[in-house]
Amino acid sequence: MIEGMVKDGVIEPSSSPWCSPVVLVKKKDGSMRFCVDYRRPNDVTKKDSYPLPRIDDTLDMLTGVKWFSTLDLKSGYWQVESDPKDKEKTAFSTVSEEGIRTDPEKITAVKDWPVPKDKTQVRAFLGLCSYYRRFVKNFADIAKPLHRLTKEKRHFCWDESCDIAFQELKNRLCKTPILGYPDAGKEFIVNTDASDVGLGGVLS
């Protein structure tokens, strides 16, 4: 279905910061209708108010008309093109039957990332990597030298430990595993920890 829409020019690859979930709805004939849940974008979108046409005004427009026709466009919803400046808001996510994987475009950005020259560049790199931290085992331990480097009162000094952490994160993210979907038929493990000031848990 996705490949067909790409071929027909209905959708195109995107790296938009917006992302809405896809919902497949079964039609009466058994086929699937492709839908996107835009409720969250709608919540932050300025609404347009258009009054509904009055039925009597509509009927008055038919005065003198002799011929009538009806036209049903295939996939009529797709016939309404989005404004170019709003296209990024219509982005949606896709997953494969194998599981969840990283976005190849973002991984390319990580692979080609130059060695940071200041704290701002380090924070930018960590921000991008953190987006995929769940794909990297022991992410926090690997990134620790880089996080230390971003502390306000710490002098910026790119040493060997920072370079090792930087290269290791790039390598790990470029060879990320696919995260499989949870199998509700199997057992789950809950690891918890708590202190006087907080608590946390991890489901695995």
mmCIF file of C-alpha atoms in Angstrom:
data_model
loop_
_atom_site.group_PDB
_atom_site.id
_atom_site.type_symbol
_atom_site.label_atom_id
_atom_site.label_comp_id
_atom_site.label_asym_id
_atom_site.label_seq_id
_atom_site.Cartn_x
_atom_site.Cartn_y
_atom_site.Cartn_z
ATOM 1 C CA MET A 1 0.000 0.000 0.000
ATOM 2 C CA ILE A 2 2.807 2.414 0.936
ATOM 3 C CA GLU A 3 4.785 1.544 -2.188
ATOM 4 C CA GLY A 4 1.698 2.142 -4.318
ATOM 5 C CA MET A 5 1.151 5.622 -2.851
ATOM 6 C CA VAL A 6 4.807 6.490 -3.409
ATOM 7 C CA LYS A 7 4.554 5.323 -7.022
ATOM 8 C CA ASP A 8 1.386 7.381 -7.559
ATOM 9 C CA GLY A 9 3.032 10.482 -6.110
ATOM 10 C CA VAL A 10 0.611 10.687 -3.174
ATOM 11 C CA ILE A 11 3.380 10.533 -0.557
ATOM 12 C CA GLU A 12 7.139 11.020 -0.536
ATOM 13 C CA PRO A 13 10.031 10.261 1.874
ATOM 14 C CA SER A 14 10.387 12.867 4.619
ATOM 15 C CA SER A 15 12.573 13.756 7.610
ATOM 16 C CA SER A 16 9.886 16.004 9.121
ATOM 17 C CA PRO A 17 9.908 16.659 12.898
ATOM 18 C CA TRP A 18 6.174 15.875 12.820
ATOM 19 C CA CYS A 19 5.051 12.242 12.993
ATOM 20 C CA SER A 20 1.532 10.803 13.267
ATOM 21 C CA PRO A 21 0.538 7.137 13.633
ATOM 22 C CA VAL A 22 -0.970 5.138 10.779
ATOM 23 C CA VAL A 23 -4.292 3.366 11.284
ATOM 24 C CA LEU A 24 -5.574 0.686 8.896
ATOM 25 C CA VAL A 25 -9.366 0.390 8.862
ATOM 26 C CA LYS A 26 -11.179 -2.522 7.220
ATOM 27 C CA LYS A 27 -13.791 -1.519 4.632
ATOM 28 C CA LYS A 28 -17.112 -3.280 4.040
ATOM 29 C CA ASP A 29 -15.618 -5.130 1.051
ATOM 30 C CA GLY A 30 -12.797 -6.512 3.208
ATOM 31 C CA SER A 31 -10.054 -4.290 1.809
ATOM 32 C CA MET A 32 -8.076 -1.935 4.041
ATOM 33 C CA ARG A 33 -8.417 1.830 4.192
ATOM 34 C CA PHE A 34 -5.180 3.729 4.886
ATOM 35 C CA CYS A 35 -5.750 6.389 7.556
ATOM 36 C CA VAL A 36 -3.471 8.660 9.565
ATOM 37 C CA ASP A 37 -4.367 9.794 13.086
ATOM 38 C CA TYR A 38 -3.882 13.581 12.954
ATOM 39 C CA ARG A 39 -5.580 14.353 16.283
ATOM 40 C CA ARG A 40 -2.385 15.639 17.917
ATOM 41 C CA PRO A 41 -1.499 18.027 15.034
ATOM 42 C CA ASN A 42 -5.135 19.133 14.972
ATOM 43 C CA ASP A 43 -4.931 20.021 18.671
ATOM 44 C CA VAL A 44 -2.202 22.596 17.960
ATOM 45 C CA THR A 45 -3.515 23.818 14.619
ATOM 46 C CA LYS A 46 -5.343 27.125 14.235
ATOM 47 C CA LYS A 47 -8.875 26.273 13.154
ATOM 48 C CA ASP A 48 -10.567 27.674 10.045
ATOM 49 C CA SER A 49 -14.254 28.506 10.470
ATOM 50 C CA TYR A 50 -16.470 28.087 7.428
ATOM 51 C CA PRO A 51 -20.287 28.248 7.717
ATOM 52 C CA LEU A 52 -22.206 25.334 6.235
ATOM 53 C CA PRO A 53 -24.168 26.278 3.093
ATOM 54 C CA ARG A 54 -27.894 26.773 3.584
ATOM 55 C CA ILE A 55 -29.886 24.096 1.824
ATOM 56 C CA ASP A 56 -32.373 26.645 0.430
ATOM 57 C CA ASP A 57 -29.546 28.741 -1.031
ATOM 58 C CA THR A 58 -28.104 25.606 -2.612
ATOM 59 C CA LEU A 59 -31.441 24.674 -4.162
ATOM 60 C CA ASP A 60 -31.896 28.225 -5.495
ATOM 61 C CA MET A 61 -28.645 27.798 -7.440
ATOM 62 C CA LEU A 62 -30.268 24.995 -9.448
ATOM 63 C CA THR A 63 -32.731 27.382 -11.111
ATOM 64 C CA GLY A 64 -32.749 26.820 -14.880
ATOM 65 C CA VAL A 65 -30.443 23.787 -14.702
ATOM 66 C CA LYS A 66 -31.472 20.840 -16.906
ATOM 67 C CA TRP A 67 -28.512 18.494 -16.758
ATOM 68 C CA PHE A 68 -27.069 16.980 -13.589
ATOM 69 C CA SER A 69 -24.098 14.681 -13.131
ATOM 70 C CA THR A 70 -22.255 13.023 -10.296
ATOM 71 C CA LEU A 71 -18.523 12.377 -10.234
ATOM 72 C CA ASP A 72 -16.846 10.008 -7.802
ATOM 73 C CA LEU A 73 -13.078 10.353 -7.777
ATOM 74 C CA LYS A 74 -10.987 7.357 -6.822
ATOM 75 C CA SER A 75 -9.347 7.986 -3.439
ATOM 76 C CA GLY A 76 -10.937 11.431 -3.409
ATOM 77 C CA TYR A 77 -9.208 12.391 -0.156
ATOM 78 C CA TRP A 78 -5.838 12.258 -1.904
ATOM 79 C CA GLN A 79 -7.034 14.652 -4.612
ATOM 80 C CA VAL A 80 -6.746 17.636 -2.224
ATOM 81 C CA GLU A 81 -3.119 18.753 -2.235
ATOM 82 C CA SER A 82 -1.552 20.150 0.927
ATOM 83 C CA ASP A 83 -0.057 23.623 1.012
ATOM 84 C CA PRO A 84 3.738 23.235 0.535
ATOM 85 C CA LYS A 85 4.503 24.965 3.851
ATOM 86 C CA ASP A 86 2.202 22.547 5.701
ATOM 87 C CA LYS A 87 3.344 19.289 4.095
ATOM 88 C CA GLU A 88 5.746 18.488 6.944
ATOM 89 C CA LYS A 89 2.779 18.324 9.336
ATOM 90 C CA THR A 90 1.292 15.401 7.395
ATOM 91 C CA ALA A 91 4.289 13.111 8.010
ATOM 92 C CA PHE A 92 3.577 9.655 9.426
ATOM 93 C CA SER A 93 5.739 6.803 10.710
ATOM 94 C CA THR A 94 6.217 3.401 9.109
ATOM 95 C CA VAL A 95 7.434 0.129 10.623
ATOM 96 C CA SER A 96 8.248 -3.194 9.050
ATOM 97 C CA GLU A 97 6.914 -6.603 9.983
ATOM 98 C CA GLU A 98 10.335 -7.356 11.483
ATOM 99 C CA GLY A 99 10.159 -4.600 14.077
ATOM 100 C CA ILE A 100 11.285 -1.020 14.691
ATOM 101 C CA ARG A 101 14.514 0.227 13.181
ATOM 102 C CA THR A 102 16.389 3.532 13.010
ATOM 103 C CA ASP A 103 15.750 6.107 10.281
ATOM 104 C CA PRO A 104 18.480 5.693 7.594
ATOM 105 C CA GLU A 105 18.569 9.465 6.943
ATOM 106 C CA LYS A 106 19.303 10.249 10.596
ATOM 107 C CA ILE A 107 21.899 7.487 10.785
ATOM 108 C CA THR A 108 23.706 9.041 7.811
ATOM 109 C CA ALA A 109 23.796 12.327 9.721
ATOM 110 C CA VAL A 110 25.436 10.546 12.665
ATOM 111 C CA LYS A 111 27.940 8.733 10.460
ATOM 112 C CA ASP A 112 29.090 11.965 8.785
ATOM 113 C CA TRP A 113 29.113 14.052 11.985
ATOM 114 C CA PRO A 114 32.449 15.913 12.383
ATOM 115 C CA VAL A 115 34.389 15.947 15.662
ATOM 116 C CA PRO A 116 32.780 18.570 17.953
ATOM 117 C CA LYS A 117 34.800 21.740 18.541
ATOM 118 C CA ASP A 118 32.853 23.152 21.521
ATOM 119 C CA LYS A 119 30.160 22.320 24.069
ATOM 120 C CA THR A 120 27.353 23.437 21.802
ATOM 121 C CA GLN A 121 28.397 20.959 19.114
ATOM 122 C CA VAL A 122 28.732 18.181 21.706
ATOM 123 C CA ARG A 123 25.203 18.862 22.977
ATOM 124 C CA ALA A 124 23.883 18.811 19.412
ATOM 125 C CA PHE A 125 25.524 15.437 18.760
ATOM 126 C CA LEU A 126 24.242 13.954 22.020
ATOM 127 C CA GLY A 127 20.772 15.285 21.276
ATOM 128 C CA LEU A 128 20.656 13.435 17.972
ATOM 129 C CA CYS A 129 22.142 10.246 19.439
ATOM 130 C CA SER A 130 19.788 10.296 22.427
ATOM 131 C CA TYR A 131 16.869 10.026 20.035
ATOM 132 C CA TYR A 132 18.029 6.453 19.349
ATOM 133 C CA ARG A 133 19.506 5.593 22.741
ATOM 134 C CA ARG A 134 17.170 2.612 23.167
ATOM 135 C CA PHE A 135 18.896 0.978 20.182
ATOM 136 C CA VAL A 136 22.302 1.133 21.907
ATOM 137 C CA LYS A 137 23.109 -1.091 24.852
ATOM 138 C CA ASN A 138 24.837 0.759 27.714
ATOM 139 C CA PHE A 139 24.291 4.088 25.964
ATOM 140 C CA ALA A 140 24.651 6.130 29.172
ATOM 141 C CA ASP A 141 28.003 4.526 30.061
ATOM 142 C CA ILE A 142 29.401 5.043 26.566
ATOM 143 C CA ALA A 143 28.281 8.669 26.398
ATOM 144 C CA LYS A 144 29.466 9.561 29.925
ATOM 145 C CA PRO A 145 32.719 11.325 28.826
ATOM 146 C CA LEU A 146 30.727 13.478 26.394
ATOM 147 C CA HIS A 147 28.111 14.365 29.001
ATOM 148 C CA ARG A 148 30.847 15.405 31.433
ATOM 149 C CA LEU A 149 32.232 17.674 28.749
ATOM 150 C CA THR A 150 28.967 19.644 28.581
ATOM 151 C CA LYS A 151 28.938 20.709 32.238
ATOM 152 C CA GLU A 152 28.806 24.482 32.656
ATOM 153 C CA LYS A 153 31.896 24.955 34.839
ATOM 154 C CA ARG A 154 34.013 22.374 33.011
ATOM 155 C CA HIS A 155 36.661 23.606 30.585
ATOM 156 C CA PHE A 156 36.207 22.183 27.095
ATOM 157 C CA CYS A 157 39.025 19.715 26.451
ATOM 158 C CA TRP A 158 38.556 17.023 23.829
ATOM 159 C CA ASP A 159 40.687 14.128 25.085
ATOM 160 C CA GLU A 160 41.108 10.476 24.128
ATOM 161 C CA SER A 161 38.158 9.289 26.257
ATOM 162 C CA CYS A 162 35.877 11.758 24.476
ATOM 163 C CA ASP A 163 37.072 10.645 21.057
ATOM 164 C CA ILE A 164 36.597 6.976 21.957
ATOM 165 C CA ALA A 165 33.050 7.663 23.166
ATOM 166 C CA PHE A 166 32.287 9.752 20.071
ATOM 167 C CA GLN A 167 33.487 7.086 17.641
ATOM 168 C CA GLU A 168 31.860 4.255 19.591
ATOM 169 C CA LEU A 169 28.460 5.955 19.523
ATOM 170 C CA LYS A 170 28.758 6.547 15.791
ATOM 171 C CA ASN A 171 29.692 2.904 15.203
ATOM 172 C CA ARG A 172 26.916 1.555 17.433
ATOM 173 C CA LEU A 173 24.241 3.729 15.840
ATOM 174 C CA CYS A 174 25.309 2.793 12.318
ATOM 175 C CA LYS A 175 24.967 -0.898 13.174
ATOM 176 C CA THR A 176 21.788 -0.767 15.244
ATOM 177 C CA PRO A 177 19.667 -3.905 15.736
ATOM 178 C CA ILE A 178 15.991 -4.104 14.909
ATOM 179 C CA LEU A 179 13.789 -3.810 17.995
ATOM 180 C CA GLY A 180 11.255 -6.619 17.795
ATOM 181 C CA TYR A 181 7.621 -6.182 18.768
ATOM 182 C CA PRO A 182 6.656 -7.474 22.243
ATOM 183 C CA ASP A 183 5.111 -10.948 22.295
ATOM 184 C CA ALA A 184 2.153 -10.874 24.690
ATOM 185 C CA GLY A 185 2.280 -14.676 24.861
ATOM 186 C CA LYS A 186 5.658 -14.661 26.629
ATOM 187 C CA GLU A 187 6.783 -13.597 30.100
ATOM 188 C CA PHE A 188 7.934 -10.041 30.845
ATOM 189 C CA ILE A 189 10.501 -8.966 33.419
ATOM 190 C CA VAL A 190 10.126 -5.788 35.473
ATOM 191 C CA ASN A 191 13.366 -4.433 36.975
ATOM 192 C CA THR A 192 12.766 -1.775 39.614
ATOM 193 C CA ASP A 193 14.898 0.479 41.778
ATOM 194 C CA ALA A 194 14.091 3.156 44.331
ATOM 195 C CA SER A 195 15.657 5.565 46.763
ATOM 196 C CA ASP A 196 14.507 8.248 49.207
ATOM 197 C CA VAL A 197 14.081 10.725 46.348
ATOM 198 C CA GLY A 198 12.862 8.693 43.398
ATOM 199 C CA LEU A 199 11.928 5.402 41.821
ATOM 200 C CA GLY A 200 12.054 3.799 38.394
ATOM 201 C CA GLY A 201 11.399 0.637 36.486
ATOM 202 C CA VAL A 202 12.299 -1.079 33.212
ATOM 203 C CA LEU A 203 10.109 -3.578 31.384
ATOM 204 C CA SER A 204 12.000 -6.201 29.384
#
